[in-house]
PDB file of C-alpha atoms in Angstrom:
ATOM      1  CA  MET A   1      -0.242   0.158   0.059  1.00 47.00           C
ATOM      2  CA  THR A   2       1.160   3.459  -0.843  1.00 55.00           C
ATOM      3  CA  ASP A   3       2.519   5.397   2.278  1.00 62.00           C
ATOM      4  CA  LEU A   4      -0.122   7.559   3.733  1.00 64.00           C
ATOM      5  CA  ALA A   5       2.385  10.284   5.048  1.00 69.00           C
ATOM      6  CA  THR A   6       4.108  11.042   1.580  1.00 75.00           C
ATOM      7  CA  ALA A   7       1.722  10.159  -1.340  1.00 83.00           C
ATOM      8  CA  PRO A   8      -0.192  12.798  -2.938  1.00 90.00           C
ATOM      9  CA  VAL A   9      -3.562  12.922  -1.288  1.00 93.00           C
ATOM     10  CA  ALA A  10      -5.389  13.034  -4.456  1.00 94.00           C
ATOM     11  CA  ASP A  11      -3.727   9.546  -5.275  1.00 95.00           C
ATOM     12  CA  LEU A  12      -4.799   8.100  -2.138  1.00 96.00           C
ATOM     13  CA  ILE A  13      -8.148   9.278  -2.369  1.00 97.00           C
ATOM     14  CA  ALA A  14      -8.686   7.703  -6.044  1.00 97.00           C
ATOM     15  CA  ALA A  15      -7.011   4.397  -4.789  1.00 96.00           C
ATOM     16  CA  ARG A  16      -9.223   4.086  -1.771  1.00 97.00           C
ATOM     17  CA  LEU A  17     -12.363   5.024  -3.598  1.00 98.00           C
ATOM     18  CA  THR A  18     -11.562   2.676  -6.364  1.00 98.00           C
ATOM     19  CA  GLU A  19     -10.864  -0.392  -4.013  1.00 97.00           C
ATOM     20  CA  ALA A  20     -14.165   0.375  -1.747  1.00 98.00           C
ATOM     21  CA  LEU A  21     -16.761   1.195  -4.487  1.00 98.00           C
ATOM     22  CA  SER A  22     -15.380   0.274  -8.028  1.00 98.00           C
ATOM     23  CA  PRO A  23     -16.521   3.377  -9.583  1.00 98.00           C
ATOM     24  CA  SER A  24     -17.535   3.526 -13.484  1.00 98.00           C
ATOM     25  CA  ALA A  25     -16.285   7.211 -13.208  1.00 98.00           C
ATOM     26  CA  LEU A  26     -14.331   9.157 -10.586  1.00 98.00           C
ATOM     27  CA  GLU A  27     -12.871  12.460 -10.431  1.00 98.00           C
ATOM     28  CA  VAL A  28     -10.852  13.856  -7.580  1.00 97.00           C
ATOM     29  CA  ILE A  29     -10.542  17.533  -7.675  1.00 96.00           C
ATOM     30  CA  ASN A  30      -7.949  19.678  -5.288  1.00 93.00           C
ATOM     31  CA  ASP A  31      -9.841  22.642  -4.343  1.00 87.00           C
ATOM     32  CA  SER A  32      -6.934  23.658  -1.576  1.00 78.00           C
ATOM     33  CA  HIS A  33      -5.696  26.693  -3.386  1.00 62.00           C
ATOM     34  CA  HIS A  34      -9.350  28.363  -3.087  1.00 62.00           C
ATOM     35  CA  HIS A  35      -8.784  27.826   0.878  1.00 54.00           C
ATOM     36  CA  ALA A  36      -5.239  29.217   0.969  1.00 57.00           C
ATOM     37  CA  GLY A  37      -5.064  31.100   4.231  1.00 58.00           C
ATOM     38  CA  HIS A  38      -8.238  30.001   5.687  1.00 61.00           C
ATOM     39  CA  MET A  39      -8.921  27.949   8.653  1.00 60.00           C
ATOM     40  CA  GLY A  40      -7.914  24.502   7.753  1.00 55.00           C
ATOM     41  CA  ASP A  41      -5.058  25.304   5.343  1.00 53.00           C
ATOM     42  CA  ASP A  42      -2.289  23.177   6.582  1.00 58.00           C
ATOM     43  CA  LYS A  43       0.055  24.742   3.688  1.00 57.00           C
ATOM     44  CA  SER A  44       0.520  21.711   1.918  1.00 58.00           C
ATOM     45  CA  GLY A  45      -1.840  22.409  -0.680  1.00 59.00           C
ATOM     46  CA  GLU A  46      -3.589  19.018  -0.257  1.00 73.00           C
ATOM     47  CA  SER A  47      -6.428  19.632   2.596  1.00 82.00           C
ATOM     48  CA  HIS A  48      -9.610  20.531   0.703  1.00 87.00           C
ATOM     49  CA  PHE A  49     -10.947  18.072  -1.992  1.00 93.00           C
ATOM     50  CA  THR A  50     -14.188  17.439  -4.047  1.00 96.00           C
ATOM     51  CA  VAL A  51     -15.081  13.888  -5.399  1.00 98.00           C
ATOM     52  CA  ILE A  52     -17.392  13.074  -7.924  1.00 98.00           C
ATOM     53  CA  VAL A  53     -18.321   9.309  -7.968  1.00 98.00           C
ATOM     54  CA  GLU A  54     -20.145   7.109 -10.029  1.00 98.00           C
ATOM     55  CA  SER A  55     -20.719   3.621  -8.788  1.00 98.00           C
ATOM     56  CA  ALA A  56     -23.355   0.682  -8.923  1.00 98.00           C
ATOM     57  CA  ALA A  57     -22.878   0.378  -5.259  1.00 98.00           C
ATOM     58  CA  PHE A  58     -24.801   3.592  -4.940  1.00 98.00           C
ATOM     59  CA  ALA A  59     -28.048   2.015  -6.629  1.00 98.00           C
ATOM     60  CA  GLY A  60     -31.054   2.165  -4.323  1.00 97.00           C
ATOM     61  CA  VAL A  61     -28.827   3.983  -1.596  1.00 98.00           C
ATOM     62  CA  SER A  62     -30.005   7.406   0.022  1.00 98.00           C
ATOM     63  CA  ARG A  63     -27.901  10.540  -0.464  1.00 97.00           C
ATOM     64  CA  VAL A  64     -26.745  10.367   3.031  1.00 98.00           C
ATOM     65  CA  GLY A  65     -25.976   6.433   2.624  1.00 98.00           C
ATOM     66  CA  ARG A  66     -24.001   7.215  -0.384  1.00 98.00           C
ATOM     67  CA  GLN A  67     -21.943   9.793   1.679  1.00 98.00           C
ATOM     68  CA  ARG A  68     -21.289   7.381   4.256  1.00 98.00           C
ATOM     69  CA  LEU A  69     -19.904   4.740   1.948  1.00 98.00           C
ATOM     70  CA  VAL A  70     -17.470   7.492   0.562  1.00 98.00           C
ATOM     71  CA  ASN A  71     -16.429   8.852   4.162  1.00 98.00           C
ATOM     72  CA  GLN A  72     -16.042   5.011   5.325  1.00 98.00           C
ATOM     73  CA  ALA A  73     -13.512   4.623   2.366  1.00 98.00           C
ATOM     74  CA  LEU A  74     -11.794   7.663   3.237  1.00 97.00           C
ATOM     75  CA  ALA A  75     -11.869   7.500   7.157  1.00 97.00           C
ATOM     76  CA  GLU A  76      -8.262   7.121   7.886  1.00 94.00           C
ATOM     77  CA  LEU A  77      -7.487  10.460   5.556  1.00 94.00           C
ATOM     78  CA  LEU A  78     -10.223  12.362   6.712  1.00 93.00           C
ATOM     79  CA  ALA A  79      -8.812  11.853  10.304  1.00 92.00           C
ATOM     80  CA  THR A  80      -5.204  12.614   9.130  1.00 88.00           C
ATOM     81  CA  ARG A  81      -4.754  14.507   5.884  1.00 86.00           C
ATOM     82  CA  ILE A  82      -8.173  15.987   4.625  1.00 89.00           C
ATOM     83  CA  HIS A  83      -9.770  19.138   6.101  1.00 86.00           C
ATOM     84  CA  ALA A  84     -12.655  19.390   3.828  1.00 88.00           C
ATOM     85  CA  LEU A  85     -14.526  17.238   1.535  1.00 95.00           C
ATOM     86  CA  ALA A  86     -17.423  17.886  -0.944  1.00 96.00           C
ATOM     87  CA  ILE A  87     -19.023  14.782  -2.059  1.00 98.00           C
ATOM     88  CA  LYS A  88     -21.196  14.195  -5.363  1.00 98.00           C
ATOM     89  CA  THR A  89     -22.252  10.753  -6.028  1.00 98.00           C
ATOM     90  CA  ARG A  90     -24.593   9.110  -8.486  1.00 98.00           C
ATOM     91  CA  ALA A  91     -25.350   5.595  -9.561  1.00 98.00           C
ATOM     92  CA  PRO A  92     -24.796   4.675 -13.511  1.00 97.00           C
ATOM     93  CA  GLY A  93     -27.733   6.323 -15.349  1.00 95.00           C
ATOM     94  CA  GLU A  94     -28.714   8.699 -13.125  1.00 94.00           C
TER      95      GLU A  94
END
């Protein structure tokens, strides 16, 4: 597994979501530059992200349930390296 302390956070996010949700589409956007100097900015340039995930795992799952699945997959990163995460989810065909 990739070293949590040194690997680019976007790469870690993509790897964890791919493993947990087998997405048919995945976009990881680093929004950190929009938050420079704000609370939660750790000066790493890797603290604020948006993920857009399409996965069959979301079929029939509520919006809150989908967010929980993403948060579970990223729990360790959310506790250590991600300050803020915006989540957009959809099932195939939505």
